[in-house]
Short mmCIF file of C-alpha atoms in Angstrom, two decimals:
data_model
loop_
_atom_site.label_atom_id
_atom_site.label_comp_id
_atom_site.label_asym_id
_atom_site.label_seq_id
_atom_site.Cartn_x
_atom_site.Cartn_y
_atom_site.Cartn_z
CA MET C 9 45.23 231.91 181.85
CA LYS C 10 44.29 230.16 185.11
CA ASN C 11 47.58 231.23 186.60
CA PHE C 12 46.93 234.83 185.54
CA VAL C 13 43.44 234.89 187.10
CA ALA C 14 44.76 233.32 190.32
CA ALA C 15 47.54 235.90 190.50
CA ALA C 16 45.07 238.78 189.94
CA LEU C 17 42.78 237.44 192.70
CA LEU C 18 45.78 237.16 194.98
CA ILE C 19 46.73 240.79 194.38
CA VAL C 20 43.14 241.99 195.01
CA TRP C 21 42.95 239.95 198.21
CA THR C 22 46.31 241.07 199.61
CA THR C 23 45.75 244.74 198.69
CA ARG C 24 42.23 244.97 200.08
CA PRO C 25 42.29 246.92 203.36
CA SER C 26 41.56 244.88 206.48
CA LEU C 27 38.71 245.66 208.84
CA ALA C 28 41.26 247.13 211.28
CA ASP C 29 42.59 249.45 208.57
CA GLN C 30 39.06 250.54 207.66
CA ASP C 31 38.48 251.55 211.30
CA ASP C 32 41.75 253.47 211.43
CA PRO C 33 41.22 257.14 210.37
CA CYS C 34 44.88 257.32 209.42
CA ALA C 35 44.82 254.23 207.16
CA ASN C 36 44.06 256.29 204.07
CA TYR C 37 45.97 259.49 204.77
CA GLY C 38 45.51 260.64 201.20
CA ARG C 39 41.78 260.83 201.77
CA VAL C 40 42.37 262.86 204.95
CA LEU C 41 44.42 265.42 203.03
CA ALA C 42 41.83 265.54 200.24
CA TYR C 43 39.41 267.54 202.38
CA SER C 44 39.04 271.27 201.71
CA ARG C 45 37.91 274.34 203.61
CA THR C 46 34.20 275.14 203.93
CA SER C 47 31.97 278.04 204.96
CA ASP C 48 29.42 275.59 206.38
CA ALA C 49 28.88 276.51 210.03
CA ALA C 50 27.12 273.23 210.98
CA THR C 51 28.56 271.57 214.08
CA ALA C 52 30.86 268.58 213.58
CA THR C 53 31.62 265.98 216.29
CA LEU C 54 35.30 265.10 216.09
CA ILE C 55 36.97 262.32 218.05
CA LEU C 56 40.72 261.81 218.44
CA ARG C 57 42.12 258.66 220.05
CA GLU C 58 45.75 257.89 220.92
CA PRO C 59 46.19 254.08 220.78
CA LYS C 60 49.46 254.03 222.69
CA THR C 61 48.17 255.74 225.83
CA GLY C 62 44.38 255.26 225.52
CA ALA C 63 43.77 258.99 225.71
CA GLU C 64 40.69 260.31 223.89
CA ILE C 65 39.06 263.68 223.33
CA GLU C 66 35.75 264.56 221.70
CA MET C 67 35.12 268.03 220.31
CA LYS C 68 32.10 269.82 218.84
CA VAL C 69 33.27 272.48 216.45
CA PRO C 70 31.61 274.34 213.54
CA ARG C 71 32.93 272.95 210.28
CA ASN C 72 34.09 276.36 209.09
CA PHE C 73 36.81 276.28 211.78
CA VAL C 74 38.37 273.30 210.06
CA GLY C 75 41.64 273.73 208.16
CA ILE C 76 42.78 272.18 204.90
CA TYR C 77 43.64 268.88 206.54
CA GLY C 78 40.14 267.67 206.93
CA ASN C 79 37.69 266.95 209.78
CA LEU C 80 34.68 267.56 207.56
CA THR C 81 33.12 264.23 208.60
CA ASP C 82 31.98 263.23 212.08
CA GLY C 83 33.64 260.54 214.12
CA PRO C 84 37.25 259.40 214.67
CA GLN C 85 39.89 261.62 213.01
CA CYS C 86 43.53 261.20 212.04
CA GLN C 87 44.25 264.67 213.34
CA LEU C 88 42.38 267.87 214.19
CA ALA C 89 43.33 270.97 212.24
CA PHE C 90 41.77 274.39 212.70
CA GLU C 91 42.23 277.64 210.83
CA LEU C 92 41.48 280.65 213.04
CA MET C 93 41.38 284.42 212.41
CA TRP C 94 43.62 286.14 214.93
CA PRO C 95 43.01 287.60 217.48
CA GLN C 96 39.25 287.02 217.39
CA MET C 97 39.69 283.19 217.32
CA THR C 98 36.85 283.08 214.81
CA ALA C 99 36.54 280.67 211.90
CA GLY C 100 39.07 281.19 209.13
CA GLY C 101 36.70 279.34 206.78
CA LEU C 102 34.27 282.31 206.89
CA ALA C 103 36.86 284.79 205.55
CA LYS C 104 37.70 285.19 201.88
CA GLU C 105 41.22 284.36 200.76
CA ASP C 106 42.09 288.02 200.17
CA GLN C 107 41.10 288.80 203.78
CA LYS C 108 43.41 286.13 205.25
CA ARG C 109 46.70 287.83 204.47
CA THR C 110 48.18 291.25 203.74
CA ARG C 111 51.30 292.37 201.93
CA ASP C 112 52.63 294.74 204.50
CA ARG C 113 55.89 293.17 205.66
CA MET C 114 59.25 294.06 204.10
CA MET C 115 62.05 291.59 203.50
CA GLY C 116 64.98 293.52 202.16
CA ASP C 117 63.58 295.73 199.38
CA PHE C 118 60.47 293.61 198.75
CA PRO C 119 57.04 293.60 200.45
CA VAL C 120 55.96 290.06 201.29
CA TRP C 121 52.73 288.50 202.43
CA ARG C 122 51.85 288.17 206.12
CA SER C 123 49.19 285.71 207.19
CA LEU C 124 46.29 287.01 209.28
CA THR C 125 45.32 283.54 210.43
CA ILE C 126 46.85 281.06 212.81
CA ASP C 127 46.66 277.31 212.40
CA VAL C 128 46.18 274.86 215.25
CA VAL C 129 46.87 271.13 214.81
CA VAL C 130 46.13 268.44 217.41
CA GLU C 131 47.94 265.26 216.34
CA ARG C 132 47.25 261.64 217.21
CA LYS C 133 50.56 261.58 219.05
CA PRO C 134 51.19 261.35 222.80
CA SER C 135 52.72 264.28 224.67
CA ALA C 136 54.10 263.66 228.13
CA HIS C 137 55.34 266.35 230.52
CA TRP C 138 58.98 265.24 230.09
CA PHE C 139 59.06 265.26 226.22
CA VAL C 140 60.29 268.85 225.77
CA PRO C 141 62.82 268.77 228.63
CA ASN C 142 64.21 265.61 227.14
CA GLU C 143 64.52 267.23 223.69
CA TYR C 144 65.99 270.41 225.23
CA CYS C 145 68.68 268.55 227.17
CA PHE C 146 69.63 266.50 224.12
CA ARG C 147 70.00 269.65 221.99
CA ARG C 148 71.88 271.53 224.72
CA GLY C 149 74.47 268.77 224.79
CA ASN C 150 74.91 268.94 221.02
CA SER C 151 74.58 272.62 220.24
CA ARG C 152 76.03 275.98 221.29
CA GLU C 153 73.70 277.69 223.71
CA LEU C 154 73.24 281.47 223.59
CA LYS C 155 73.64 283.37 226.83
CA GLY C 156 70.51 285.48 226.45
CA ARG C 157 66.93 284.38 227.03
CA PRO C 158 64.92 286.58 224.70
CA PHE C 159 61.22 286.83 225.55
CA GLU C 160 61.67 284.48 228.56
CA LEU C 161 62.82 281.74 226.16
CA ARG C 162 66.23 280.15 225.96
CA ALA C 163 67.59 280.11 222.40
CA LEU C 164 69.79 277.46 220.83
CA ASP C 165 71.89 277.90 217.73
CA ASP C 166 70.61 275.51 215.10
CA GLY C 167 74.01 275.24 213.42
CA PHE C 168 72.69 275.59 209.82
CA GLY C 169 73.72 278.20 207.33
CA TRP C 170 71.37 280.98 206.23
CA GLY C 171 70.19 281.40 202.69
CA SER C 172 70.52 284.57 200.58
CA HIS C 173 67.83 286.89 199.26
CA ARG C 174 68.20 288.76 195.93
CA GLN C 175 67.79 292.56 196.11
CA ILE C 176 66.48 294.98 193.48
CA ASP C 177 70.03 296.06 192.51
CA GLY C 178 70.96 292.43 191.80
CA THR C 179 73.09 291.86 194.95
CA TYR C 180 72.42 289.20 197.47
CA ARG C 181 72.05 289.75 201.18
CA ASN C 182 72.19 287.09 203.84
CA MET C 183 68.81 286.22 205.34
CA LYS C 184 70.36 286.69 208.76
CA GLU C 185 70.67 290.42 208.01
CA LEU C 186 67.06 290.71 206.81
CA LEU C 187 65.18 289.01 209.68
CA PRO C 188 64.51 290.69 213.03
CA TYR C 189 66.10 289.51 216.28
CA PRO C 190 66.09 286.83 217.56
CA LEU C 191 65.77 285.19 214.14
CA ASN C 192 69.17 286.58 213.26
CA GLU C 193 70.74 284.58 216.11
CA ALA C 194 68.77 281.36 216.47
CA ASN C 195 65.40 279.90 215.62
CA HIS C 196 64.74 277.28 218.29
CA PHE C 197 63.48 278.33 221.72
CA TYR C 198 62.44 276.56 224.91
CA PHE C 199 60.23 277.93 227.63
CA LEU C 200 62.04 277.64 230.97
CA SER C 201 61.16 280.68 233.04
CA GLU C 202 57.79 279.99 234.68
CA ASP C 203 57.03 277.61 237.56
CA ASN C 204 54.94 275.30 235.43
CA SER C 205 54.45 271.55 235.20
CA GLN C 206 54.80 271.74 231.41
CA MET C 207 57.51 273.08 229.14
CA ILE C 208 56.89 274.26 225.57
CA SER C 209 59.20 274.73 222.57
CA VAL C 210 59.03 277.22 219.71
CA TRP C 211 60.62 276.75 216.35
CA CYS C 212 60.72 279.56 213.74
CA SER C 213 61.40 279.05 210.02
CA LYS C 214 63.93 281.18 208.15
CA GLY C 215 62.31 281.50 204.71
CA ALA C 216 58.73 282.69 205.12
CA PRO C 217 59.00 283.57 208.83
CA ARG C 218 56.41 281.47 210.68
CA CYS C 219 56.75 280.01 214.15
CA GLN C 220 55.51 276.71 215.48
CA LEU C 221 54.63 276.52 219.15
CA HIS C 222 54.61 272.93 220.45
CA ASP C 223 52.38 272.31 223.45
CA ASN C 224 50.13 269.55 224.73
CA PHE C 225 46.42 269.27 225.34
CA ALA C 226 44.90 266.44 227.30
CA GLY C 227 47.89 264.24 226.51
CA PHE C 228 48.00 265.06 222.77
CA LEU C 229 50.69 266.94 220.89
CA THR C 230 49.45 270.35 219.65
CA THR C 231 51.16 272.76 217.25
CA THR C 232 50.21 276.43 216.77
CA PHE C 233 51.51 278.24 213.67
CA PHE C 234 51.82 282.07 213.97
CA ASN C 235 53.87 284.92 212.56
CA ALA C 236 57.52 285.17 213.62
CA GLU C 237 57.14 288.93 214.12
CA ASP C 238 54.88 288.12 217.05
CA LEU C 239 57.36 285.89 218.84
CA ALA C 240 57.31 288.21 221.83
CA ASP C 241 53.60 287.38 222.26
CA TRP C 242 54.03 283.59 222.18
CA LYS C 243 52.36 283.26 225.57
CA THR C 244 49.24 284.98 224.29
CA TYR C 245 48.99 282.47 221.43
CA ARG C 246 49.57 279.56 223.78
CA ASP C 247 46.86 280.62 226.26
CA ALA C 248 44.31 281.52 223.55
CA VAL C 249 44.70 278.14 221.86
CA ARG C 250 44.45 276.24 225.16
CA GLN C 251 41.22 278.13 225.92
CA PHE C 252 39.81 277.51 222.45
CA LEU C 253 40.47 273.75 222.64
CA ALA C 254 39.02 273.47 226.14
CA ALA C 255 35.93 275.47 225.24
CA HIS C 256 35.04 273.08 222.34
CA THR C 257 35.93 269.82 224.10
CA VAL C 258 32.91 267.99 225.46
CA ARG C 259 34.64 264.77 226.67
CA VAL C 260 38.18 263.89 227.82
CA THR C 261 39.56 260.43 228.59
CA PRO C 262 42.95 260.92 230.22
CA PRO C 263 45.90 258.69 229.28
CA LYS C 264 45.58 255.25 230.83
CA ARG C 265 49.07 253.96 230.09
CA PRO C 266 52.25 255.97 230.79
CA ILE C 267 54.89 256.35 228.08
CA GLU C 268 58.32 254.97 228.92
CA SER C 269 61.19 257.31 228.15
CA GLY C 270 63.54 254.67 226.73
CA PHE C 271 66.46 256.94 227.55
CA HIS C 272 69.16 256.08 230.11
CA SER C 273 72.06 258.34 231.16
CA ASP C 274 74.67 258.67 233.85
CA ARG C 275 73.75 261.41 236.34
CA LYS C 276 77.21 262.99 235.74
CA ALA C 277 76.82 263.07 231.96
CA PRO C 278 75.71 266.42 230.37
CA PHE C 279 72.28 264.97 229.58
CA GLY C 280 71.86 263.69 233.14
CA VAL C 281 72.97 266.98 234.66
CA CYS C 282 70.54 268.92 232.49
CA MET C 283 67.63 266.63 233.29
CA ARG C 284 68.26 266.93 237.00
CA GLU C 285 68.29 270.74 236.62
CA LEU C 286 64.77 270.45 235.21
CA GLY C 287 63.73 267.91 237.80
CA ALA C 288 60.69 269.92 238.91
CA ILE C 289 59.25 269.55 235.39
CA VAL C 290 60.60 266.11 234.50
CA GLY C 291 59.47 264.42 237.75
CA ALA C 292 61.22 262.08 240.10
CA ASP C 293 59.75 258.90 238.59
CA THR C 294 61.02 259.78 235.10
CA LEU C 295 64.45 260.69 236.48
CA ARG C 296 64.73 257.33 238.22
CA GLU C 297 63.61 255.55 235.01
CA MET C 298 66.39 257.32 233.12
CA GLY C 299 68.96 256.47 235.75
CA VAL C 300 69.84 260.09 236.53
CA ASP C 301 68.43 260.29 240.04
#
């Protein structure tokens, strides 16, 4: 009996969260996901910290802007998630569920739902200016690149097969035939055409066509979810989200510690050649760190 009690106490002691875990908003991620949407328009003060770089942002946002992932309590957050009605950039929490989507898009012979909201997620992950060029050069060396640059984006073939969709007559058609260009050619895009210190990537799903636009805000990784039919207007989504985040941010602590790339390549290797092509975005210091300058 004494041994049983001792074992039970040991389990309780070892499973009890430490003080450090209690201060970590991501320690109990299940609790973070347990939040729900609200129509409450009271202002919430949300803080996001990136422990690796020391970056921090503080936002004041009405609670009804908050998406399913939480942020209903003030203070440090595991991530910031907002649901916005497009294009007004108003709170999605104010709208009823039947006002947030419409069944007006055809896939084959069937009308399917189209979302009337966009979702914006700011993650507790660092985002450096060379992250997307590094990813792009890695993919370019391992995938077949298309010649065209639709919508000022360069497309890469993802190399995966397309699923089939059943029609009314019982036959099956390839999803590639049912989705509009450029989804019938590729679904991963990289922004290369503007003279800009940052480079973004866009990834579009094949099933329920939604796109994810990966950007960065104040050193944090941001993702904007929007309809694939609007891929041509990706720049409008990017700019609107940047303006929304900036308008509700009351304090910014820039990154204090740089992130090391951890990648090394010969300048003559495909990866090194690609990174030097994007040297204006990657930066001379990062190129030297990677050994390609």
